[in-house]
Short mmCIF file of C-alpha atoms and ligand atoms in Angstrom, two decimals:
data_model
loop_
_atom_site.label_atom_id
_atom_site.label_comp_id
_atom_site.label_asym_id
_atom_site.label_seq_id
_atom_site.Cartn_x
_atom_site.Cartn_y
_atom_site.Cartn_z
CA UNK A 216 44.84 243.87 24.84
CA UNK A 217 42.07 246.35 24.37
CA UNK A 218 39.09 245.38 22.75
CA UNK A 219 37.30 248.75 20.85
CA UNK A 220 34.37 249.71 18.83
CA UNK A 221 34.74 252.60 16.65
CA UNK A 222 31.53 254.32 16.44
CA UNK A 223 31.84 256.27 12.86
CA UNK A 224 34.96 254.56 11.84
CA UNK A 225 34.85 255.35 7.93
CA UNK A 226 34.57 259.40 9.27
CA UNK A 227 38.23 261.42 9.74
CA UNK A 228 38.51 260.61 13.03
CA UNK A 229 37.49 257.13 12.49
CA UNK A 230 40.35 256.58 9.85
CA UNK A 231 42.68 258.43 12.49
CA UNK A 232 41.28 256.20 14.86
CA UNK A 233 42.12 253.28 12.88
CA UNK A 234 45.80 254.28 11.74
CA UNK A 235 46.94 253.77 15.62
CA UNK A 236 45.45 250.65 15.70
CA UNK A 237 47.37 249.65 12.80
CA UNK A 238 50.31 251.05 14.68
CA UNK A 239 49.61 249.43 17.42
CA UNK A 240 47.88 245.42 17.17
CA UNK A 241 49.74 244.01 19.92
CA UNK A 242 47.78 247.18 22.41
CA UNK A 243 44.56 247.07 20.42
CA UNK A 244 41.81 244.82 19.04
CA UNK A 245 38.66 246.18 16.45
CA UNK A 246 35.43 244.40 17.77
CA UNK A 247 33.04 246.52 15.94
CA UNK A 248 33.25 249.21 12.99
CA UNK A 249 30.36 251.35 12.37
CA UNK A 250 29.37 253.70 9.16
CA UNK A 251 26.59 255.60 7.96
CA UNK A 252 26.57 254.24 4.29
CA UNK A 253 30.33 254.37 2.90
CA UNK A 254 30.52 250.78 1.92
CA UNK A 255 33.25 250.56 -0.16
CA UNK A 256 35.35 251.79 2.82
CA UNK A 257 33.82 249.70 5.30
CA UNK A 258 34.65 246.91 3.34
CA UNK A 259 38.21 248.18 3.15
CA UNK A 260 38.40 248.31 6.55
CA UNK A 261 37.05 245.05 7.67
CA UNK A 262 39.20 243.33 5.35
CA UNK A 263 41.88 244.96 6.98
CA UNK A 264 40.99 244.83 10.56
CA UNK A 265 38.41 241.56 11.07
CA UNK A 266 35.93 242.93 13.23
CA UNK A 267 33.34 241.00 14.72
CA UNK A 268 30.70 243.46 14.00
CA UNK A 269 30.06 245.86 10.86
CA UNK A 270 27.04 248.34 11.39
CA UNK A 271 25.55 250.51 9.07
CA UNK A 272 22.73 252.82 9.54
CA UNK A 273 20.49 251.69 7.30
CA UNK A 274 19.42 248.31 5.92
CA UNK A 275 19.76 248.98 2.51
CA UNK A 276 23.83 249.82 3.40
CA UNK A 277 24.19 246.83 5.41
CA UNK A 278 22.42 244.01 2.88
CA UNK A 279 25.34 245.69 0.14
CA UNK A 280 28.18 245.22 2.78
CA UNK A 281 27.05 241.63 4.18
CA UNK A 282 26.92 240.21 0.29
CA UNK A 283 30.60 242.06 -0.52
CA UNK A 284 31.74 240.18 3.03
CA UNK A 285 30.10 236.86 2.42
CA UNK A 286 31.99 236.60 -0.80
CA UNK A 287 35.37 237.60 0.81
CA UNK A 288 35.15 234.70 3.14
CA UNK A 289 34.64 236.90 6.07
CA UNK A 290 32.82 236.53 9.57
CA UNK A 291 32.13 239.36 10.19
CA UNK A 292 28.40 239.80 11.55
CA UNK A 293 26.88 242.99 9.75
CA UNK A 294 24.14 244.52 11.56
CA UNK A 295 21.91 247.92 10.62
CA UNK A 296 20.02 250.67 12.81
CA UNK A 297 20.47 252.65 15.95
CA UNK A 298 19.85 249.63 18.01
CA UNK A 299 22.92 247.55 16.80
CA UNK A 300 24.86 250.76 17.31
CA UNK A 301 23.97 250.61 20.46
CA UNK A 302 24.54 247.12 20.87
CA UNK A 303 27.92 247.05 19.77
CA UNK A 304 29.11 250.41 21.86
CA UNK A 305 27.47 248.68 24.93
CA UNK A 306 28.78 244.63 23.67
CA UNK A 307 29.96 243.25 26.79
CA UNK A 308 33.83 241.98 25.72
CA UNK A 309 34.15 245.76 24.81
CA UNK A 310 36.82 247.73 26.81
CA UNK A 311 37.12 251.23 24.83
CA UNK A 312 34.65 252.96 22.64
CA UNK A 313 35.48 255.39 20.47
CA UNK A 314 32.94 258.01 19.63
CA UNK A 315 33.50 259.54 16.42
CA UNK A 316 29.74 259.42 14.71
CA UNK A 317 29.28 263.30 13.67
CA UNK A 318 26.01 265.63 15.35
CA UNK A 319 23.24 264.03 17.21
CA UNK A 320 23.16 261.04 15.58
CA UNK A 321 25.83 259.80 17.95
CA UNK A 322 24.02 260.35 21.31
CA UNK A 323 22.12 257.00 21.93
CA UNK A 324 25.04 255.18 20.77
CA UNK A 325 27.42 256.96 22.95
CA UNK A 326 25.29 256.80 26.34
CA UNK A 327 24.85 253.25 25.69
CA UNK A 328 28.65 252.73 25.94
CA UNK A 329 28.54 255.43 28.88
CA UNK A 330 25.52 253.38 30.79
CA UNK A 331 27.35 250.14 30.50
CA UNK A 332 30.60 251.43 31.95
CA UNK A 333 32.75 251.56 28.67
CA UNK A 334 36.23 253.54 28.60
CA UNK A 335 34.72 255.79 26.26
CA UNK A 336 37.13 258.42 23.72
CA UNK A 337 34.77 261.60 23.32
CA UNK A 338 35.14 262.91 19.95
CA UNK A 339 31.37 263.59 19.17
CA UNK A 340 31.12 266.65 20.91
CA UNK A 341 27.32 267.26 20.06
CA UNK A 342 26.55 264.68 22.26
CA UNK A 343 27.87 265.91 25.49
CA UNK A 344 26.36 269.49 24.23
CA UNK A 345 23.29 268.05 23.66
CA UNK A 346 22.94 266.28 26.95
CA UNK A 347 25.32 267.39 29.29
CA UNK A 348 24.51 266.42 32.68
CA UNK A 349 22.56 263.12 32.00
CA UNK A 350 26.17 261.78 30.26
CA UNK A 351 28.58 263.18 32.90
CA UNK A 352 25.72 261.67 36.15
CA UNK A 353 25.24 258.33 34.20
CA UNK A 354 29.15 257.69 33.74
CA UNK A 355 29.60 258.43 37.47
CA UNK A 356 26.77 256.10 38.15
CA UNK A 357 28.32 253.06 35.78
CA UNK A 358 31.75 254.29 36.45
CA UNK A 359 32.54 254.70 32.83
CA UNK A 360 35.58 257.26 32.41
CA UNK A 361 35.39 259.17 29.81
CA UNK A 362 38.43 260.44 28.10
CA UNK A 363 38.47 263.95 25.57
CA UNK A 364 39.58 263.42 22.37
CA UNK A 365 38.56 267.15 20.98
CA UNK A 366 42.16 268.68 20.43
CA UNK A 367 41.50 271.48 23.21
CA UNK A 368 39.66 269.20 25.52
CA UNK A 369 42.64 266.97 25.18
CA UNK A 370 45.62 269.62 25.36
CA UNK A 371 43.54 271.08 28.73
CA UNK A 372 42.37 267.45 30.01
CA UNK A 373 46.54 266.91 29.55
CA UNK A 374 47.38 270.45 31.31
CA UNK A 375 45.49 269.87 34.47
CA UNK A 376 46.69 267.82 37.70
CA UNK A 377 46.18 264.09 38.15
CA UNK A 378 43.37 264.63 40.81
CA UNK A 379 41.03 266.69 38.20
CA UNK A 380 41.62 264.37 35.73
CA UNK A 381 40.06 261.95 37.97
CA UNK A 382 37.50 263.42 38.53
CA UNK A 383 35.92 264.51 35.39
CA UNK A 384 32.89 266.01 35.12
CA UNK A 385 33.26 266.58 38.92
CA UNK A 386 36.71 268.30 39.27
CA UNK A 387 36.56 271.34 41.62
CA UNK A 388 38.88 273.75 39.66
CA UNK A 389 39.18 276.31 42.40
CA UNK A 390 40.58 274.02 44.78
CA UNK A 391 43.27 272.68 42.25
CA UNK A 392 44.41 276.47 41.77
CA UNK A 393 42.86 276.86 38.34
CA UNK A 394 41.64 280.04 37.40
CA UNK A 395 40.56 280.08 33.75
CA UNK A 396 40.85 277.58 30.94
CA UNK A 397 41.82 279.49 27.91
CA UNK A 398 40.20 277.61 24.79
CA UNK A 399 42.14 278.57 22.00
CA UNK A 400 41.06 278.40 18.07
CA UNK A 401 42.76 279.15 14.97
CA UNK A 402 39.36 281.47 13.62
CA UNK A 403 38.57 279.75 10.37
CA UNK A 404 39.32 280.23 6.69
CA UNK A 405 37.15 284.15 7.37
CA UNK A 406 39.54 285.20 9.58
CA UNK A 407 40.61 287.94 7.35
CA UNK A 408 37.44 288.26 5.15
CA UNK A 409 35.39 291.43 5.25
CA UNK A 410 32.28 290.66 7.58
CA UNK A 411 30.43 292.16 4.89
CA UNK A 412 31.27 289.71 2.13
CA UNK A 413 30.45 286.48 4.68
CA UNK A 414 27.38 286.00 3.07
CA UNK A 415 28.75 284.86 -0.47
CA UNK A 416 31.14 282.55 0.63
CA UNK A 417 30.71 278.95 -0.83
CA UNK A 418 30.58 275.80 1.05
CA UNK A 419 33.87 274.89 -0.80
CA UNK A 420 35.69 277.70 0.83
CA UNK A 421 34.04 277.07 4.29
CA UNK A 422 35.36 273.50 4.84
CA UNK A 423 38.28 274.52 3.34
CA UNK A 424 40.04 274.82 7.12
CA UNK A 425 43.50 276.52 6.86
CA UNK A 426 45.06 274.20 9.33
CA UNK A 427 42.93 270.88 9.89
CA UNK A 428 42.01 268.29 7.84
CA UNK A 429 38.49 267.18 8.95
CA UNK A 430 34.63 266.48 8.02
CA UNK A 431 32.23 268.81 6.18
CA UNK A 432 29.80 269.48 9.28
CA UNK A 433 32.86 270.76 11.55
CA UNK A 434 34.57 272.29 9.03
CA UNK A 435 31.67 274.58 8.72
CA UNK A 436 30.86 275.31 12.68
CA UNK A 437 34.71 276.01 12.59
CA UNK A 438 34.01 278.74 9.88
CA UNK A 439 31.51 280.21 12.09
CA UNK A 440 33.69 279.48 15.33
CA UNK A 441 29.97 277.60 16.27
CA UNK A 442 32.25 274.82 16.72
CA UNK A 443 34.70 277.04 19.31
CA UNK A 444 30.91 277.18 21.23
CA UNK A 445 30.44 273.62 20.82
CA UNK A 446 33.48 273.60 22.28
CA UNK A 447 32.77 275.83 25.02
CA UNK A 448 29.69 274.11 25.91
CA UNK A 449 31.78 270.79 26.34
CA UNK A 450 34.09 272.50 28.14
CA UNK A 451 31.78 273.50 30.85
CA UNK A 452 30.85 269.82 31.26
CA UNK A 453 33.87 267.88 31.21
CA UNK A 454 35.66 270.54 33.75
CA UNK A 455 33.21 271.66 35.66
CA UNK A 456 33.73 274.95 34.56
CA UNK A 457 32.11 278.39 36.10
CA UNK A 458 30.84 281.35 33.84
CA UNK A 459 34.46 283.34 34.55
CA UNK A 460 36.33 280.00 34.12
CA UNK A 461 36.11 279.61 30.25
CA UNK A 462 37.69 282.38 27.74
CA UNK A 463 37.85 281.65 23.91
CA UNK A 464 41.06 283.14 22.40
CA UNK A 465 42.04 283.48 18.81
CA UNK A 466 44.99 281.55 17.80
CA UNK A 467 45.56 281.43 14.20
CA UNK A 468 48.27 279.20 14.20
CA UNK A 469 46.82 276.26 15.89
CA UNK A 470 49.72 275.19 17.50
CA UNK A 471 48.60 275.53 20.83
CA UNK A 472 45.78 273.71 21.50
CA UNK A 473 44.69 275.14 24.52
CA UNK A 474 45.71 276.44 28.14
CA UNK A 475 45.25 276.45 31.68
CA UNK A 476 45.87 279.66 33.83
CA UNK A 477 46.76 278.71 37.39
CA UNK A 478 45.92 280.95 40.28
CA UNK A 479 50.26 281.95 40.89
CA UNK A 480 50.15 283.42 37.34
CA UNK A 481 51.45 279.64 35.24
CA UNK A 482 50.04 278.91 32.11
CA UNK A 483 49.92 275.28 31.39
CA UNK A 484 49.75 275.16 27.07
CA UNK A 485 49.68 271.42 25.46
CA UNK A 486 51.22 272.23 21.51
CA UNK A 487 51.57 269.84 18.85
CA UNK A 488 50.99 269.45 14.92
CA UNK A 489 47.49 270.01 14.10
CA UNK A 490 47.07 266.36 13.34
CA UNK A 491 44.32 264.39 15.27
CA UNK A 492 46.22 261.31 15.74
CA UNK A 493 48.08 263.09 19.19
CA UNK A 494 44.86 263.52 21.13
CA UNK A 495 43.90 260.07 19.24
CA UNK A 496 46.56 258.22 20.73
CA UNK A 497 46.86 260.10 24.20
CA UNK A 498 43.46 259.02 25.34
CA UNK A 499 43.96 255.54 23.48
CA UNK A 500 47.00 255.14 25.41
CA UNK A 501 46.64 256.90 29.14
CA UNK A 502 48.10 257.10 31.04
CA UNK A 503 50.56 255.48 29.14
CA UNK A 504 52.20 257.62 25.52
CA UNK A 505 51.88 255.78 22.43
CA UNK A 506 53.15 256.70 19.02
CA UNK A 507 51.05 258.19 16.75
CA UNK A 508 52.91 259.07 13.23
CA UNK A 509 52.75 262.67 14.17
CA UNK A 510 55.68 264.80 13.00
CA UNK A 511 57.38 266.34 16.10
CA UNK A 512 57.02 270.18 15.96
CA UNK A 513 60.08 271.45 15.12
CA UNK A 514 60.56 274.91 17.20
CA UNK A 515 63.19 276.09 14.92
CA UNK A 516 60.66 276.69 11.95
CA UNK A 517 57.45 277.59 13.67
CA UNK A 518 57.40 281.18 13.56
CA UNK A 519 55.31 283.58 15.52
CA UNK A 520 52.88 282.13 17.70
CA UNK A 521 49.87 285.03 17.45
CA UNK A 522 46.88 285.14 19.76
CA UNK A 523 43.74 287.92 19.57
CA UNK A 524 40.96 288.42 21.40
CA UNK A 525 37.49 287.46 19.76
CA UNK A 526 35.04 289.49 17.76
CA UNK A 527 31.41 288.70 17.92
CA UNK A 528 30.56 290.46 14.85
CA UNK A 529 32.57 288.37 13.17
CA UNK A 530 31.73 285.11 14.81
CA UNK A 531 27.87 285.54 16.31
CA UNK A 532 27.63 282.13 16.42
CA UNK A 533 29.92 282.14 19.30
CA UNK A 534 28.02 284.37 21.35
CA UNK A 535 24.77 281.95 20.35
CA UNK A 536 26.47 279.35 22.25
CA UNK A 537 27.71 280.63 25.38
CA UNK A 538 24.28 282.55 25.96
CA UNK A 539 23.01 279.01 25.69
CA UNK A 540 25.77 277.62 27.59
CA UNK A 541 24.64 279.40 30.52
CA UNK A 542 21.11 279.34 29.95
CA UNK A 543 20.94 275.49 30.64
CA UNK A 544 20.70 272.02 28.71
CA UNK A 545 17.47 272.87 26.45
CA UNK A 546 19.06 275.91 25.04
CA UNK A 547 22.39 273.95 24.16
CA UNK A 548 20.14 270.64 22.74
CA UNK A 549 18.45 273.65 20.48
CA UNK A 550 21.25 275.23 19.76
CA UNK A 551 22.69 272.01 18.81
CA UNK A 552 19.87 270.48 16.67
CA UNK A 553 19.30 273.78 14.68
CA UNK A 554 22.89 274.33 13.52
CA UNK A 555 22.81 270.57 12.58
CA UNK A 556 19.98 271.62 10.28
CA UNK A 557 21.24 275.47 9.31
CA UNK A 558 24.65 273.81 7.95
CA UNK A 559 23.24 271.15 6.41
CA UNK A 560 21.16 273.67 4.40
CA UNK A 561 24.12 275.88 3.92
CA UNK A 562 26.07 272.98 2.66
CA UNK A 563 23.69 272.40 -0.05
CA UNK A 564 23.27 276.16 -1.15
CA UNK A 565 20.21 276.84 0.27
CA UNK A 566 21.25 279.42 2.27
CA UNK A 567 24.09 281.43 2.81
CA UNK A 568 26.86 281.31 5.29
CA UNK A 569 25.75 283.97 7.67
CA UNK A 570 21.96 282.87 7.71
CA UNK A 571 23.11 279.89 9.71
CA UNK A 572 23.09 282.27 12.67
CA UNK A 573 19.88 283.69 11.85
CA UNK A 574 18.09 280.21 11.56
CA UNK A 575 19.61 279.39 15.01
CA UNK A 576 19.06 282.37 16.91
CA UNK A 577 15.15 282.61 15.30
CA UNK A 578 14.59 278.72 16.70
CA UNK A 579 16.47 279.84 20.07
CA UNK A 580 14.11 282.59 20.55
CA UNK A 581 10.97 280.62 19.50
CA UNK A 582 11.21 277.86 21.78
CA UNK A 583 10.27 277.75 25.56
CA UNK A 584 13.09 276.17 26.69
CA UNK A 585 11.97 274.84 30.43
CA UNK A 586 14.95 272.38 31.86
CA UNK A 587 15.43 268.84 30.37
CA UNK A 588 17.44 266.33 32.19
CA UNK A 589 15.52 263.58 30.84
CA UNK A 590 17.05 261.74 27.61
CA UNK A 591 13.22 261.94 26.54
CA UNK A 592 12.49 265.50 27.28
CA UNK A 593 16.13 266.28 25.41
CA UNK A 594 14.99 264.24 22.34
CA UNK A 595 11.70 266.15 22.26
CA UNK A 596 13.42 269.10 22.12
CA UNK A 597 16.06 268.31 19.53
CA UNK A 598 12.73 267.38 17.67
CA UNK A 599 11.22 270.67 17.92
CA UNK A 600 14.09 272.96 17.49
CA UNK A 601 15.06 271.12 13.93
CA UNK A 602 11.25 271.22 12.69
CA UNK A 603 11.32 274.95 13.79
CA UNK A 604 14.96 275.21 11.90
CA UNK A 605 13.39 273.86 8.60
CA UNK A 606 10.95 275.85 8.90
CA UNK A 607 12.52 279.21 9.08
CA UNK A 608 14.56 277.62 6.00
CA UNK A 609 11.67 277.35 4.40
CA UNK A 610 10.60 281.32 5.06
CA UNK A 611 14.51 282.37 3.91
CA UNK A 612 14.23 280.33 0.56
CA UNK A 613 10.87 280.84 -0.19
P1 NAD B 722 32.99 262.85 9.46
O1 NAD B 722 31.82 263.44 8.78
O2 NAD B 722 34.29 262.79 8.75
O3 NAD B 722 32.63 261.36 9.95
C1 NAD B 722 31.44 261.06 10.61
C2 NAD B 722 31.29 259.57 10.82
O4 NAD B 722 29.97 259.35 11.37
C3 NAD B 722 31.34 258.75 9.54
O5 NAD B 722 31.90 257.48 9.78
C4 NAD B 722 29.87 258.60 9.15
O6 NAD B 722 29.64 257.44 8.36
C5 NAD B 722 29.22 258.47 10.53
N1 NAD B 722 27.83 258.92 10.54
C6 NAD B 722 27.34 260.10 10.06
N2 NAD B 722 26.02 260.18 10.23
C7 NAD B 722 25.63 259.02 10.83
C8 NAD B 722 24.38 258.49 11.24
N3 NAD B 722 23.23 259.17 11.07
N4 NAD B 722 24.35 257.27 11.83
C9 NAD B 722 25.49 256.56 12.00
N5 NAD B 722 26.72 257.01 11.62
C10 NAD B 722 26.79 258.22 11.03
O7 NAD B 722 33.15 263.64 10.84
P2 NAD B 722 34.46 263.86 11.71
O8 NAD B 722 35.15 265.09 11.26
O9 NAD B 722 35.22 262.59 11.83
O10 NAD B 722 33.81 264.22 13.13
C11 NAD B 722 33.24 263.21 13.95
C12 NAD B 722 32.95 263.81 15.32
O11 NAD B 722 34.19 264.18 15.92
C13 NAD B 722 32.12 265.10 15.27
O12 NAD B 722 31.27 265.15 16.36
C14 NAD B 722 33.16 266.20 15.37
O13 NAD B 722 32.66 267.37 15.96
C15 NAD B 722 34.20 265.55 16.26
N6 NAD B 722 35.55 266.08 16.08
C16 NAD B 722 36.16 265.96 14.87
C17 NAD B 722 37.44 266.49 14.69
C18 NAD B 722 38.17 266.34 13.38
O14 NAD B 722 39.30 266.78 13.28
N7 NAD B 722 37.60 265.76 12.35
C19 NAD B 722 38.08 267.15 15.75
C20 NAD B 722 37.41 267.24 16.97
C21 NAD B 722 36.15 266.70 17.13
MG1 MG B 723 38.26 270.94 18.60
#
């Protein structure tokens, strides 16, 4: 039996998270759910699964949820704050931690599951972006493994040999015969919309993603393919990866999830439904294969498979983000903390789609971005670079 906390468990790839568990209670055991502050579904949830822990993030959340508990009868122990997330990723009868909290919110938590040697299921990207080398050295130190959960990170973690694999964060890719990882994505919903006309679109049509189902902040960096250098930027970490051993392809489809290019000319391509639950249940289940309710793709009716190279005028986002991938871990914790801010302003109208770039690439530019290795120097930073993002804001709405 494993025993898991799901860190975000009310987000969508906390309810994914939870729908192989229910598929699977003789495998897997819910110690500890965590939520920002969607009660209702919390309590849904630990009715269903019992935990032994409920956190929310704040107080006021958690006082609602502990009264709605109490008069169900229930045990479970509801806790509030950044501390009893911590506690609970970290709680010692813990095997498996899923990370699913959304942006940087989900840093401490995750490192505290990472420091105390956790099997932990990387979903929240901005985490590894944000801090890079401090979360890939401290699970080497603690011996933690992580496992990718990110479709592509997944479909390349699953195309490369058993050695890399086991070495994550470490893996020499040369000497396994890899010569590129080819990160596919499908280009968001403004694929085919005129660059020019980017600047109207709503927030409706931005998380509007035409082939996955996911939360607002993503939905939006997937728009802007910010979430391809998100991607690209995790990448580098979890393989190890050299400047000329990343390339971002277009693949509108999204059937492919991603590829690795060997050295005698094989491409290695992991393809499935875009549905969350595969990569879900892989890493839930390695080495073993679980079920996951996915659909099998059925070859038959799939069509064309298309792929395109990328266009930076389209998607300068992109380009923000492997600059900073390559510049080193401040740029990427700025890059990081201002597009948190920039979407979060787009998503409430108060600017418009193609400003996000502009309020990231002003803060990227502002900032004297010396090299932080140091969870404190990276939190000062992250700091900085969102006051300097709501303050540009402030110029563009003013
Ligand atoms: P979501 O918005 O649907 O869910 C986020 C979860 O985090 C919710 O449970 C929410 O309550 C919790 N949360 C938000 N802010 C919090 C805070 N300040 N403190 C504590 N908890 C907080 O997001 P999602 O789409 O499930 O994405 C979660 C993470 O997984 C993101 O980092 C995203 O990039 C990554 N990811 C998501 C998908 C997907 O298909 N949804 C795919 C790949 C990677
Ligand atoms: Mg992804």
């Amino acid at each position: 039996m494993q025993y898991m906390t799901i860190l975000g468990s009310t987000g969508s790839i906390g309810r994914s998270t939870l729908d192989i568990v229910r598929r699977h209670r003789d495998k897997f055991t819910v110690t500890a759910l965590t939520a920002n502050s969607d009660v209702e579904q919390m309590i849904a949830d630990c009715l269903e699964f019992q935990p032994s822990f409920a956190v929310m993030a704040d107080e006021k959340s958690a006082l609602v949820l502990r009264e709605a508990l109490a008069s169900h009868k229930l045990k479970t122990e509801v806790l509030a704050g950044v501390d009893a997330l911590c506690l609970v990723a970290s709680y010692p009868s813990v095997d498996v931690v899923m990370a699913a909290i959304v942006g940087a919110a989900g840093l401490l938590p995750a490192l505290a599951a990472i420091k105390k040697g956790k099997t932990v299921l990387l979903a929240n990207k901005e985490a590894l972006v944000m801090s890079g080398r401090l979360f890939i050295e401290t699970a080497q130190q603690s011996g933690a493994k992580i496992l990718p959960v990110d479709s592509e990170h997944n479909a390349i973690f699953q195309c490369l040999p058993a050695d890399a694999q086991a070495t994550l964060g470490f893996c020499d890719l040369h000497s396994v015969g890899v010569e590129k990882i080819l990160l596919t994505g499908s280009g968001g919903p403004f694929r085919y919309t005129p660059v020019s006309e980017l600047n109207s679109v709503t927030p409706e049509q931005a998380v509007a993603h035409p082939n996955w189902s996911m939360g607002r902040k993503i939905s939006v960096d997937s728009a802007s393919m910010m979430n391809k250098g998100l991607e690209f930027i995790e990448a580098k970490w979890l393989f190890n990866a050299q400047p000329d051993q990343i390339q971002v392809i277009i693949h509108p489809q999204s059937v492919i999830h991603s590829m690795v290019q060997y050295r005698d000319g094989s491409v290695l391509a992991q393809m499935g439904q875009p549905d969350m639950r595969t990569p879900i249940a892989h890493a839930m289940g390695f080495p073993e294969r679980v079920t996951s309710g996915v659909n099998p793709l059925d070859f038959s009716r799939l069509g064309e498979l298309s792929f395109l190279p990328v266009d930076f005028d389209r998607y300068p986002c992109l380009k923000l983000a492997i600059e900073a991938c390559w510049a080193g871990q401040s740029a990427t914790t700025a890059l990081n903390a201002a597009n948190e801010v920039a979407v979060e302003a787009f998503l409430n109208t108060r600017i418009g789609f193609t400003q996000i770039h502009h309020v990231v690439a002003d803060v990227l530019s502002a900032l004297n971005l010396d090299p932080a290795n140091e969870l404190e120097t990276i939190l000062a930073i992250d700091t900085e670079a969102r006051h300097l993002a709501h303050q540009k804001i402030m110029e563009l709405t003013a």
